[in-house]
Coordinates of C-alpha atoms and ligand atoms in Angstrom, one line a residue:
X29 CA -75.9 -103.7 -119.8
X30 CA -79.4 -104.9 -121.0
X31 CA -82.5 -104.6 -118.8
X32 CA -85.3 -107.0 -118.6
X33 CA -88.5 -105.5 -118.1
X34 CA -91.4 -107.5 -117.9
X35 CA -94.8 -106.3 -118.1
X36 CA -95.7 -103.6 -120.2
X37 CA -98.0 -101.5 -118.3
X38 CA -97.3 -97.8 -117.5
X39 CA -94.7 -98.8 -115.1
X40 CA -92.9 -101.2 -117.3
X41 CA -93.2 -98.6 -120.5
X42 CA -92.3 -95.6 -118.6
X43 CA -89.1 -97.2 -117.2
X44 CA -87.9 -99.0 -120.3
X45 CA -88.2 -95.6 -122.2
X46 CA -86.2 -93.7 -120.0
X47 CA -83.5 -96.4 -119.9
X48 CA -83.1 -96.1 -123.5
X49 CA -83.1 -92.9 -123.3
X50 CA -80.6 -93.1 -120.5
X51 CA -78.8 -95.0 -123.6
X52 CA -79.5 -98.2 -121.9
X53 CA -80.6 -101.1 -123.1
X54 CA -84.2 -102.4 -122.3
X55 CA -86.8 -104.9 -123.3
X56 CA -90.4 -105.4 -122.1
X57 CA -92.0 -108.3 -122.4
X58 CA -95.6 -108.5 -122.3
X59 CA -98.0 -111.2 -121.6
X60 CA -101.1 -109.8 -123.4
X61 CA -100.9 -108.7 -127.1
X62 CA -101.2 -104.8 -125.9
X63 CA -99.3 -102.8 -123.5
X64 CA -100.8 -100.5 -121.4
X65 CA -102.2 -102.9 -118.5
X66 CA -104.8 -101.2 -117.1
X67 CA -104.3 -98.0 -118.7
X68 CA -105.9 -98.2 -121.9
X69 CA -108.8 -96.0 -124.4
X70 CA -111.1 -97.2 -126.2
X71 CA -113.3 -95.0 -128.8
X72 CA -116.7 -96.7 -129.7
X73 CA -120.1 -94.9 -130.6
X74 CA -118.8 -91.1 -130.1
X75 CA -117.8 -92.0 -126.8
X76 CA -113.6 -92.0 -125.0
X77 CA -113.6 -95.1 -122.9
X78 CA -111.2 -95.7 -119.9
X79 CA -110.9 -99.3 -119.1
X80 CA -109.5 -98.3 -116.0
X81 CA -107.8 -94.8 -114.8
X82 CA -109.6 -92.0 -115.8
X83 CA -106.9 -88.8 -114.8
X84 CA -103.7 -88.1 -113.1
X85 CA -103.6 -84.9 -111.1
X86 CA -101.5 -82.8 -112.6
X87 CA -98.9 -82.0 -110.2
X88 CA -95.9 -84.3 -110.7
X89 CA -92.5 -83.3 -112.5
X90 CA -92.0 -86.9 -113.4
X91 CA -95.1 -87.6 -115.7
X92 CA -94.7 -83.6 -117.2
X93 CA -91.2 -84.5 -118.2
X94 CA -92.4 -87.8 -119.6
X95 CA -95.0 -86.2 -121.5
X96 CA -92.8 -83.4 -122.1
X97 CA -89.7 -86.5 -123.9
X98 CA -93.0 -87.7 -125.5
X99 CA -93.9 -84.8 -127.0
X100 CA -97.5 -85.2 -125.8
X101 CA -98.2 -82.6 -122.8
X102 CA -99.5 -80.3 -125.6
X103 CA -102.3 -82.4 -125.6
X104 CA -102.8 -82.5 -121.9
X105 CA -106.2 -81.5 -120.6
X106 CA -107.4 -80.2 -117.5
X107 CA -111.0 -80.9 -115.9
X108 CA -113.3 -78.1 -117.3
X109 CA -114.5 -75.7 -114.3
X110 CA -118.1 -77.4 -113.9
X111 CA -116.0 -80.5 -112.5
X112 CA -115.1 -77.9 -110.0
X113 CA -117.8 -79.7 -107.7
X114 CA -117.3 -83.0 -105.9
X115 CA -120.5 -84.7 -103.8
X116 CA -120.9 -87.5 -101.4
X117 CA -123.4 -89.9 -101.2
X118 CA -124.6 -89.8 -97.4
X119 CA -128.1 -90.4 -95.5
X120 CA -129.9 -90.5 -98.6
X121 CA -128.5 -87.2 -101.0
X122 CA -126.1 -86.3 -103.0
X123 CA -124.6 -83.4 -100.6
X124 CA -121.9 -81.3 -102.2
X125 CA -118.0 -81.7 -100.3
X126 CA -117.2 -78.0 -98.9
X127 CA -114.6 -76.3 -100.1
X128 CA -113.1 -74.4 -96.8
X129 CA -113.7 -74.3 -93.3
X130 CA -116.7 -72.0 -93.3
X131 CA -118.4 -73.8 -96.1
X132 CA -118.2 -77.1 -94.2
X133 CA -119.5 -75.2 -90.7
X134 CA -122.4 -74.6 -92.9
X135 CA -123.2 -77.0 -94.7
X136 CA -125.1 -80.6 -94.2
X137 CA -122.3 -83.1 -95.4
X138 CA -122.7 -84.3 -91.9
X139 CA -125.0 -83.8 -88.4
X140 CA -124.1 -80.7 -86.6
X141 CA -123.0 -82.5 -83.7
X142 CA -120.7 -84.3 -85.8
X143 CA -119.5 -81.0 -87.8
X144 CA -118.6 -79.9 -84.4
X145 CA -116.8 -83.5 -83.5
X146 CA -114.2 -82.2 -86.3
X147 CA -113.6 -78.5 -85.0
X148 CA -112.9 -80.7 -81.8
X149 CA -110.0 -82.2 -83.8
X150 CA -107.9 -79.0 -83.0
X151 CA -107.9 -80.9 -79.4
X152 CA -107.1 -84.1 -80.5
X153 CA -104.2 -86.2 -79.4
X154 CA -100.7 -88.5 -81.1
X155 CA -101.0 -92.0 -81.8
X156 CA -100.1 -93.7 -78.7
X157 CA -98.1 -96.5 -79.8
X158 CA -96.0 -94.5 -82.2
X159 CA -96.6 -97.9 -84.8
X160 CA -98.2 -97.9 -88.0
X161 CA -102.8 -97.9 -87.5
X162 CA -105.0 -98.3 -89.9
X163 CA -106.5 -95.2 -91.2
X164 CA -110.2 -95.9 -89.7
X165 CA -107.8 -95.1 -85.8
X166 CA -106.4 -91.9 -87.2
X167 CA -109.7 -90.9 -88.2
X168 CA -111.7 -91.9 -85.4
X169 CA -109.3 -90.0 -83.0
X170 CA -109.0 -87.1 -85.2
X171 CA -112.3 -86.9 -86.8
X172 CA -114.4 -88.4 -84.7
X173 CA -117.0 -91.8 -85.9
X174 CA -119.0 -90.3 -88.3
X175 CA -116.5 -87.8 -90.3
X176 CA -114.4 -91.3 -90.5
X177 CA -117.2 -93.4 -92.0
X178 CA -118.3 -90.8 -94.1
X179 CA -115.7 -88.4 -95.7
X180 CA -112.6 -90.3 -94.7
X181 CA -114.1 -93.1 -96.2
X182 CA -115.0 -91.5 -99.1
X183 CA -111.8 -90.0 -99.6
X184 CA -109.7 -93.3 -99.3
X185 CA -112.2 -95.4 -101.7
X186 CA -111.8 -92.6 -104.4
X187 CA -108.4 -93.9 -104.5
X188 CA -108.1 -97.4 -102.8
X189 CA -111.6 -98.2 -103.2
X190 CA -110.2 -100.3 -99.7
X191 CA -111.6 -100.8 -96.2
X192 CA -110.5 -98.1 -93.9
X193 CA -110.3 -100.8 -91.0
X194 CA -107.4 -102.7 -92.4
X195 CA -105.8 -99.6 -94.8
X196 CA -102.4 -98.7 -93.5
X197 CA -102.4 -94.8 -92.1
X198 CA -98.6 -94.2 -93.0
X199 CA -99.1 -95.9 -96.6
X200 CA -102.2 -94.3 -98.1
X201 CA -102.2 -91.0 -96.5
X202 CA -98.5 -90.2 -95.3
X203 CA -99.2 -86.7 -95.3
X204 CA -102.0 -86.8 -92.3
X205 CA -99.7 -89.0 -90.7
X206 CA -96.7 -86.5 -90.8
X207 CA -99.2 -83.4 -89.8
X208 CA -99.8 -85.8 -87.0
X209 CA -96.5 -86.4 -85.9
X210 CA -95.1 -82.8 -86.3
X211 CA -97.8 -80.8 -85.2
X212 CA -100.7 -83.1 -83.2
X213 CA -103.7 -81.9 -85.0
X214 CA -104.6 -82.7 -88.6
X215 CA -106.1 -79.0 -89.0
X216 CA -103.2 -77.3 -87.6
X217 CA -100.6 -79.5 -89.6
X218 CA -102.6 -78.5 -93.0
X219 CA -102.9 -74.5 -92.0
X220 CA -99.8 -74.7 -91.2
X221 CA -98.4 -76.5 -94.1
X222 CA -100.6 -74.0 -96.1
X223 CA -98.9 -71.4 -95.0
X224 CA -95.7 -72.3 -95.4
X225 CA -96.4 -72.9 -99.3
X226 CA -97.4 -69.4 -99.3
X227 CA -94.3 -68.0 -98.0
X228 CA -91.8 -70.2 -100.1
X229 CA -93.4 -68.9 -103.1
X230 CA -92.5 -65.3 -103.1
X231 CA -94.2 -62.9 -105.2
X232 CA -93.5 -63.0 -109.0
X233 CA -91.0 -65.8 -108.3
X234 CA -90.8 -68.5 -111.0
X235 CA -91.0 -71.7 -110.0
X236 CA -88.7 -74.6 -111.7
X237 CA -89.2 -77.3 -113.8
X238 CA -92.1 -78.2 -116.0
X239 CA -95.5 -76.1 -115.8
X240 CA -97.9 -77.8 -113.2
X241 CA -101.7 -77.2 -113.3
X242 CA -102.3 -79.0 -110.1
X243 CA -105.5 -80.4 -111.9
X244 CA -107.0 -83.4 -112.7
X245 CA -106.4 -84.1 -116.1
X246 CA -106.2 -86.2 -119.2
X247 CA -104.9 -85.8 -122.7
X248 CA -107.0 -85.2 -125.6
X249 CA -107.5 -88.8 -126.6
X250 CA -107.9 -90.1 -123.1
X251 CA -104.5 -91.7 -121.0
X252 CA -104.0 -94.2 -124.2
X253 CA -102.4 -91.1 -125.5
X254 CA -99.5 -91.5 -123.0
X255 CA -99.4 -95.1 -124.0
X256 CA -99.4 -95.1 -127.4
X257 CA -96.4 -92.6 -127.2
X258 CA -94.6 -95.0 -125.2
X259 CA -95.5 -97.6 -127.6
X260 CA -94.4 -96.0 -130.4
X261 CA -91.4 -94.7 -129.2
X262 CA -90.3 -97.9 -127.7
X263 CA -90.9 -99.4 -131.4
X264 CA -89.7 -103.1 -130.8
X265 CA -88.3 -102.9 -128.0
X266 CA -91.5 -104.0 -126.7
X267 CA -92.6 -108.2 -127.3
X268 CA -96.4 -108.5 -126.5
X269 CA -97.8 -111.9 -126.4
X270 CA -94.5 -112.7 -124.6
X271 CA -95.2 -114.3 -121.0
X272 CA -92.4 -114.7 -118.9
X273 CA -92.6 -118.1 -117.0
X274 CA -89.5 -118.1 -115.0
X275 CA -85.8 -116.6 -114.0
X276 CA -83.2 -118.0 -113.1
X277 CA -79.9 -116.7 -112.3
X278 CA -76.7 -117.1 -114.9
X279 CA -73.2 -115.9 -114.5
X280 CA -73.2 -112.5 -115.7
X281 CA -76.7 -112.1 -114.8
X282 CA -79.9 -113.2 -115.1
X283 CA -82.1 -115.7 -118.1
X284 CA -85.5 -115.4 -118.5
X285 CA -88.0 -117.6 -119.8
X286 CA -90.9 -117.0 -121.8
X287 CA -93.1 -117.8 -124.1
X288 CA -94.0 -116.4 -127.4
X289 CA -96.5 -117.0 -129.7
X290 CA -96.8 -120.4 -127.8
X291 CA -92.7 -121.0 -127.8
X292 CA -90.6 -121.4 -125.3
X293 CA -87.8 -119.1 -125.5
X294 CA -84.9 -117.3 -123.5
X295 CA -83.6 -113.2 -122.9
X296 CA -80.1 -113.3 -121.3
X297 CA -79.8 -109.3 -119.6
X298 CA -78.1 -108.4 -116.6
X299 CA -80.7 -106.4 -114.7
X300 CA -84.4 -108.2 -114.7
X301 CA -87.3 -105.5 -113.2
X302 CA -90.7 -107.2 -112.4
X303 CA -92.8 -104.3 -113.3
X304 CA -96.1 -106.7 -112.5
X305 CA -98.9 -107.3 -110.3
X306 CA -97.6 -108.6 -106.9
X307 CA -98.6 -112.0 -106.9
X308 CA -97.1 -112.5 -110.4
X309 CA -93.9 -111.0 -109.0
X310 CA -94.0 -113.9 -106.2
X311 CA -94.8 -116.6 -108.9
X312 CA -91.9 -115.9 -110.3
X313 CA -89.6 -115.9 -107.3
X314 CA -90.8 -118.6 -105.1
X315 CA -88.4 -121.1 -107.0
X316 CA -85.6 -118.5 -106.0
X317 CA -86.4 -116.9 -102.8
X318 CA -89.7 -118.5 -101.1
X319 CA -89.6 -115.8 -98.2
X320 CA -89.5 -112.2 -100.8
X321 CA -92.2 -114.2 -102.2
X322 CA -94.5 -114.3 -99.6
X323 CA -93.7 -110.7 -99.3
X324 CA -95.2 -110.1 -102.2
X325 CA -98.0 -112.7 -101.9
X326 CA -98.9 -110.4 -99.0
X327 CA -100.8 -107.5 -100.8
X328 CA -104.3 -108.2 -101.7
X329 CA -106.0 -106.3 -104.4
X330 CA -109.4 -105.0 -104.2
X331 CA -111.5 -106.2 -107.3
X332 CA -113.0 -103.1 -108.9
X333 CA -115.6 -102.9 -112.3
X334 CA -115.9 -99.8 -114.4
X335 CA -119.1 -99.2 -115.9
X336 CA -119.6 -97.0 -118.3
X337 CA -122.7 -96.0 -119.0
X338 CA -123.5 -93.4 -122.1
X339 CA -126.5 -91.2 -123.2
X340 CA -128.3 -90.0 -126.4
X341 CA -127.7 -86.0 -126.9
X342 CA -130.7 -84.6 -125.0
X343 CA -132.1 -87.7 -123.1
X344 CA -130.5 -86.9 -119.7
X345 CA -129.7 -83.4 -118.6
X346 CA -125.9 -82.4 -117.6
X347 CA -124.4 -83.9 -114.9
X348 CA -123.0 -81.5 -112.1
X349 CA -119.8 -81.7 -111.1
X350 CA -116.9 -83.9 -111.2
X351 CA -119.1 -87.0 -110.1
X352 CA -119.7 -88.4 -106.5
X353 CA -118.3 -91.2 -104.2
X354 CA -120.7 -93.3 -101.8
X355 CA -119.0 -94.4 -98.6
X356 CA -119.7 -98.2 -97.4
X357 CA -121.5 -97.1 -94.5
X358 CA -124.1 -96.8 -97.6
X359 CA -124.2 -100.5 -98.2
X360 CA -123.9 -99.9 -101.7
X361 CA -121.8 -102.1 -104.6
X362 CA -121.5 -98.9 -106.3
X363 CA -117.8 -96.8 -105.1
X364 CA -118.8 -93.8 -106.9
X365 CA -119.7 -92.4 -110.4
X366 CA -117.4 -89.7 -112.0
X367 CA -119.8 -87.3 -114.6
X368 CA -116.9 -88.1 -117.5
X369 CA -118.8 -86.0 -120.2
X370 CA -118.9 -82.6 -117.1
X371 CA -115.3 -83.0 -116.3
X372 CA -113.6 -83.9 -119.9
X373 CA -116.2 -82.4 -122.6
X374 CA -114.0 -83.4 -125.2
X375 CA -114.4 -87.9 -124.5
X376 CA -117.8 -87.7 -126.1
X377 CA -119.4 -86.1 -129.1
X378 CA -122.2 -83.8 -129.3
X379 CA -123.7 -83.4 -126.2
X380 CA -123.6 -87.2 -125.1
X381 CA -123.4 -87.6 -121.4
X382 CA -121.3 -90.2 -120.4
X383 CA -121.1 -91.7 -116.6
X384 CA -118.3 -94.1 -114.9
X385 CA -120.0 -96.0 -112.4
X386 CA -117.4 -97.9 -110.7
X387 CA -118.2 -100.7 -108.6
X388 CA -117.3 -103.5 -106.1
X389 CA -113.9 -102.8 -104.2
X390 CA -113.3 -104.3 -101.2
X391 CA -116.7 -103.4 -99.5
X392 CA -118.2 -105.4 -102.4
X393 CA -115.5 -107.5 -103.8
X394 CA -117.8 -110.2 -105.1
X395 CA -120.3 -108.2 -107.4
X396 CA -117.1 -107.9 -109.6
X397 CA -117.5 -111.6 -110.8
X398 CA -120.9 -110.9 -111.9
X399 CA -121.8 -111.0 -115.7
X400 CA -121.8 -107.8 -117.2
X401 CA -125.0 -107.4 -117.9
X402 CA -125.6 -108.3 -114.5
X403 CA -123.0 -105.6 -113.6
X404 CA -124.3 -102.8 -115.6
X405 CA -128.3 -103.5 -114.3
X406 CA -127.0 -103.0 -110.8
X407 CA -124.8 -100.0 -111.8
X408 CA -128.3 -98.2 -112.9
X409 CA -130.2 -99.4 -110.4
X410 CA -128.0 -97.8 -107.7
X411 CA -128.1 -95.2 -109.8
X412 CA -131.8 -94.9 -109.8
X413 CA -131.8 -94.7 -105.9
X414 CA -128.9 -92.1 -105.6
X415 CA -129.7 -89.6 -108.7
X416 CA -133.3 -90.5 -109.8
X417 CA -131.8 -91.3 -113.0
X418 CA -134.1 -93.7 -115.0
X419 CA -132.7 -93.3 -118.7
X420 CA -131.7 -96.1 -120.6
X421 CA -128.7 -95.7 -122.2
X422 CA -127.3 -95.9 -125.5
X423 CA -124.5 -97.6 -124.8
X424 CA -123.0 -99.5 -122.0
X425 CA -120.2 -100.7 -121.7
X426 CA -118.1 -103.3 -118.7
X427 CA -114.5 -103.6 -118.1
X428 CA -113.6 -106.0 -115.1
X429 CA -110.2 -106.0 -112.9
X430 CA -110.5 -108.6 -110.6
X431 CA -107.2 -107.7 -109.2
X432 CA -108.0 -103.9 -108.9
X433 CA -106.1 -101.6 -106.8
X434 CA -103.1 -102.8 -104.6
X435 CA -104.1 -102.6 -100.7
X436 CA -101.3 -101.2 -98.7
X437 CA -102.8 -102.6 -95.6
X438 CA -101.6 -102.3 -92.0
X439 CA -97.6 -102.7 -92.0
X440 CA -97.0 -102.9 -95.4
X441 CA -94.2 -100.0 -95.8
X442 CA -92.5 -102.4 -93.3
X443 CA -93.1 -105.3 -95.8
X444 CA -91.6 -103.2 -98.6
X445 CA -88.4 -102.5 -96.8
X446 CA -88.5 -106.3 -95.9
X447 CA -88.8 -106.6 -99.5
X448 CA -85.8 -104.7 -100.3
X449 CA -83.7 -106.2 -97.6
X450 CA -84.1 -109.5 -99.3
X451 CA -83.6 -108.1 -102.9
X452 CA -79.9 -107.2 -101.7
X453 CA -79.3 -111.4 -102.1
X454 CA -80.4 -110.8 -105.6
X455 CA -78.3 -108.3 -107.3
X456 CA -80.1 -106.8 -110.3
X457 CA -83.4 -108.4 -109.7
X458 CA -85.7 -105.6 -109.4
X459 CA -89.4 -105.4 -108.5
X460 CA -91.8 -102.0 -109.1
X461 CA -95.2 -101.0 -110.2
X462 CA -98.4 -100.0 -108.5
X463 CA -98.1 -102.6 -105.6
X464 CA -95.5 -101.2 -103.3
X465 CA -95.0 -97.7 -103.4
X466 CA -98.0 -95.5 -104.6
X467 CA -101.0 -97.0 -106.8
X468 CA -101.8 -94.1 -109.3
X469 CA -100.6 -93.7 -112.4
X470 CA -98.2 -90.6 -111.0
X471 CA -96.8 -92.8 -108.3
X472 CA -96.0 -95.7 -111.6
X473 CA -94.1 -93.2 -113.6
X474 CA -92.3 -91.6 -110.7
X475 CA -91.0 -95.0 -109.5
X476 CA -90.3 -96.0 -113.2
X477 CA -87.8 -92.9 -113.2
X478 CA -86.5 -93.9 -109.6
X479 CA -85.6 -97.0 -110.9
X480 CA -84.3 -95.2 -114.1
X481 CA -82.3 -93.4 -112.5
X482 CA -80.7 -96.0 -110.4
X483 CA -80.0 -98.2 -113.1
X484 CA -79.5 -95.9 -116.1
X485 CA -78.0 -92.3 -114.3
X486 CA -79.2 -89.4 -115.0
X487 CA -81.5 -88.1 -117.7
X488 CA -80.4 -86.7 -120.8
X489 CA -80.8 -82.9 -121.2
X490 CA -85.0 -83.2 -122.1
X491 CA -86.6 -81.8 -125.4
X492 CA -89.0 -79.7 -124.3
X493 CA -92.1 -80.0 -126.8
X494 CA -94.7 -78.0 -125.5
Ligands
FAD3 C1 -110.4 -99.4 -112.4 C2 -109.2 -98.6 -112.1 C3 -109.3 -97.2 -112.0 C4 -108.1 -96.5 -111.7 N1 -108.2 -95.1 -111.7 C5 -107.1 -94.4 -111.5 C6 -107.1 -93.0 -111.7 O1 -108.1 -92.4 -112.1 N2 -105.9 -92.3 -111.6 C7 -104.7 -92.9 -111.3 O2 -103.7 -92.3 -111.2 N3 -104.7 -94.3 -111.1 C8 -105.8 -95.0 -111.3 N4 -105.7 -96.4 -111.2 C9 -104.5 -97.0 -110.9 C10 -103.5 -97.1 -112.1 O3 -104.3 -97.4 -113.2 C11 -102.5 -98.3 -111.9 O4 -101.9 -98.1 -110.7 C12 -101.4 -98.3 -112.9 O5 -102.0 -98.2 -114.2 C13 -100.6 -99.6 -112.7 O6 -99.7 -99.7 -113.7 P1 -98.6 -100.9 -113.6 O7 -97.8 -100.8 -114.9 O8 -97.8 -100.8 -112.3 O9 -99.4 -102.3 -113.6 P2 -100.4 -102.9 -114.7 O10 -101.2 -101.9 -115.4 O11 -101.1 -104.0 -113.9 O12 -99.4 -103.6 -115.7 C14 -98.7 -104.8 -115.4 C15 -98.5 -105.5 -116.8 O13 -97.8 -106.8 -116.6 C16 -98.3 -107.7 -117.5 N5 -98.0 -109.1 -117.0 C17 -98.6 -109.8 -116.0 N6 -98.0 -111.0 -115.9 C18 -97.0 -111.0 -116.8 C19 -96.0 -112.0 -117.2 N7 -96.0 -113.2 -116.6 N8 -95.2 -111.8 -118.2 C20 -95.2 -110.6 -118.9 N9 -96.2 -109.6 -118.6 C21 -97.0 -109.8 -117.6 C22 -99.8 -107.4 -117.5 O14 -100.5 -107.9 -118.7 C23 -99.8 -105.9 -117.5 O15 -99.8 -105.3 -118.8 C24 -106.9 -97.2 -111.5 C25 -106.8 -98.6 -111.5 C26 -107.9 -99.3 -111.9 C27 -107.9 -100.8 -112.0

């Protein structure tokens, strides 16, 4: 059996490595000469440059036991404690989230009658159609309007960097949706969940599998470590500069056509996966299937920029905290900054500070077309207004992704399964990756060993290297 894989992003890497080391064998093909997609590290001027995640929370077996076959999760780093803080942008501050239920009685991350609106959410009612919302109802019926605009917005565009309005509830945030369903409230769903936790992990009991911070986290040198890994280990089983153009079927499977190095030429493999952005996956199957097409040409992207922005040793003081997020009721281009140089110490050399400003999103989708210099004078504008910070910086630095983060709008887990109902006509055509079921870079890796799995059995007895 030979799989196709094509695209070589985190996805495509992470799944073609554990096929071959399922003992199957797997091929990705590439478009642009380097994998990664938008998981890549850049070093310049004493600085660690994202171009566009920046962590993974530390929390799922999948990308542990990846890292663990790698032999990188030595070099896995959690955020330092004076990331410890997170703040929201909101009537004119930077106002520090609260940490528990006290805290957030007491403190000004909202109006007191609107604090209030939330303890009022103990009272709150079930969705009344039993169908899927977009996450702006939930919140507005749990949280009241301003707890919604404000901190569930906030929460969702740390992520999504979306518009609650059209954000599918059961998608993005399953979990509030399940708290709903089983126990009404959101509060009582979480205490109760909480609770739970606790008494499942008895005292001095060991828990299985790999060891979980439950942090946000990087490796030393920045995700590209887990890439480069991959890379490496993969060897040539990976063909960059090699754009597929087309599939059709064959008689023991499937032929795929791309080009490389400006040549037209042709993979024969029995399994094909599309581990690539959704409207490429419906390029490439209108010719076969026009209706699992439009499927896929039925999840927009939100258009994001990351800006970094870095400082001299000495010419700004330390930021605080992990960074902040600004909610759209703000009116701002700017989705949030995250205080890189605070939370990961170790991405820039003595005593730089480094911010990531990132910007557009679907609030703002069109400031993500503008020039980067135009990009990075707004960045510090914004800036200006929000922090008071007025020093230039050393370096700067623009990285545009004008197809961003997958929206999993309103009904789109009933467009996957539609999805996959149609893929039964097409026996070993495959399609995965961040635009279906989870858009972080955990979600990637534990649908890359899903799909593993299915394809290749079970995993080999793992190495463990740290
Ligand atoms: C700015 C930004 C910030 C983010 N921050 C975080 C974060 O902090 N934490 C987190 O967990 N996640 C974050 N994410 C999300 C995460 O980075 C992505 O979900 C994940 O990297 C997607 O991986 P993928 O392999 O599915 O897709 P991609 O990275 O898009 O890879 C697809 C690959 O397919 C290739 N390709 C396209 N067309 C073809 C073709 N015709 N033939 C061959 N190859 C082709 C592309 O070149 C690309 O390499 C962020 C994303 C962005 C954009």
């Amino acid at each position: 059996m030979t799989v196709a894989v094509i695209g070589g992003g985190i996805t495509g890497l992470a799944l073609a490595y554990q096929l071959r080391a399922r003992g199957t064998a797997a091929v990705v093909l590439e478009s642009t000469s380097r994998v990664g997609g938008n998981v890549q590290t850049h070093a310049r001027q004493g600085y660690l440059l994202e171009t566009g995640p920046n962590s993974f929370l530390d929390r799922e077996a999948t990308t542990r036991e990846l890292a663990d076959a790698l032999g990188v999760s030595a070099r896995i780093r959690p955020a330092d404690a004076a990331a410890k803080k997170r703040y929201v942008f909101t009537r004119g501050a930077l106002r520090a989230l609260p940490t528990s239920p006290p805290a957030f009685l007491k403190s000004d991350i909202l109006p007191l009658a609107s604090r209030l609106r939330v303890v009022g959410e103990l009272f709150s009612g079930r969705n009344p159609t039993g169908s899927d919302e977009s996450l702006a109802q939930l919140g507005r019926r749990h949280l009241g309007r301003e707890a919604t605009a404000v901190l569930l917005d906030a929460m969702q565009t740390g992520t999504y960097a979306g518009d609650p309005e059209q954000l599918s509830a059961e998608a993005t945030f399953p979990q509030l949706v399940k708290f709903e369903r089983e126990h009404r409230s959101l509060i009582l769903g979480a205490i109760r969940a909480q609770r739970a936790a606790r008494q499942a992990k008895a005292p001095g009991a060991v828990e299985p599998g790999p060891r979980l911070s439950g942090q946000m986290s990087t490796f030393d040198g920045g995700l590209g470590v887990l890439v480069d890994a991959l890379a490496k280990a993969l060897g040539d089983a990976v063909r960059t500069d090699a754009k597929v153009e087309g599939l059709e079927r064959a008689a023991d499977g499937w032929k795929v056509r791309f080009t490389h190095g400006g040549q037209p030429q042709e993979l024969s493999a029995s399994h094909v996966v599309l581990a690539v952005p959704a409207h490429v996956a419906a390029a490439l199957v209108r010719p076969l299937d026009a209706q699992l097409a439009d499927v896929a040409d039925r999840i927009p992207y939100a258009p994001i920029a990351v800006v970094h922005l870095g400082f001299a040793p000495g010419s700004v003081p330390k930021p605080d905290g992990f960074g902040f997020l600004v909610p759209a009721v703000e009116r701002t281009a700017m989705l949030g900054t995250i205080h890189v140089s605070t939370t990961f110490p170790f991405r820039v050399e003595g005593g730089r500070v480094l911010l990531t400003c990132l910007m557009g999103g679907a609030r703002r989708p069109e400031v993500v077309d503008r020039d980067e210099d135009a990009l990075a004078a707004l960045a510090r504008e914004e800036l200006k207004t929000m922090t008071g910070l007025t020093a230039a910086p050393e370096l700067t630095q623009v990285y545009r992704w004008p197809r961003g983060i997958p929206q999993y709008t309103v009904g789109h887990l009933e467009r996957v399964a539609a999805m996959e109902e149609r893929l039964k006509r097409w026996p070993g055509l495959h399609l995965t990756g961040n635009a279906y079921r989870g858009v972080g870079v955990n979600d990637c890796i534990r649908e890359a060993s899903r799909l593993a799995q299915a394809l290749g059995g079970p995993a080999a007895p793992a190495t463990r290297s740290a």
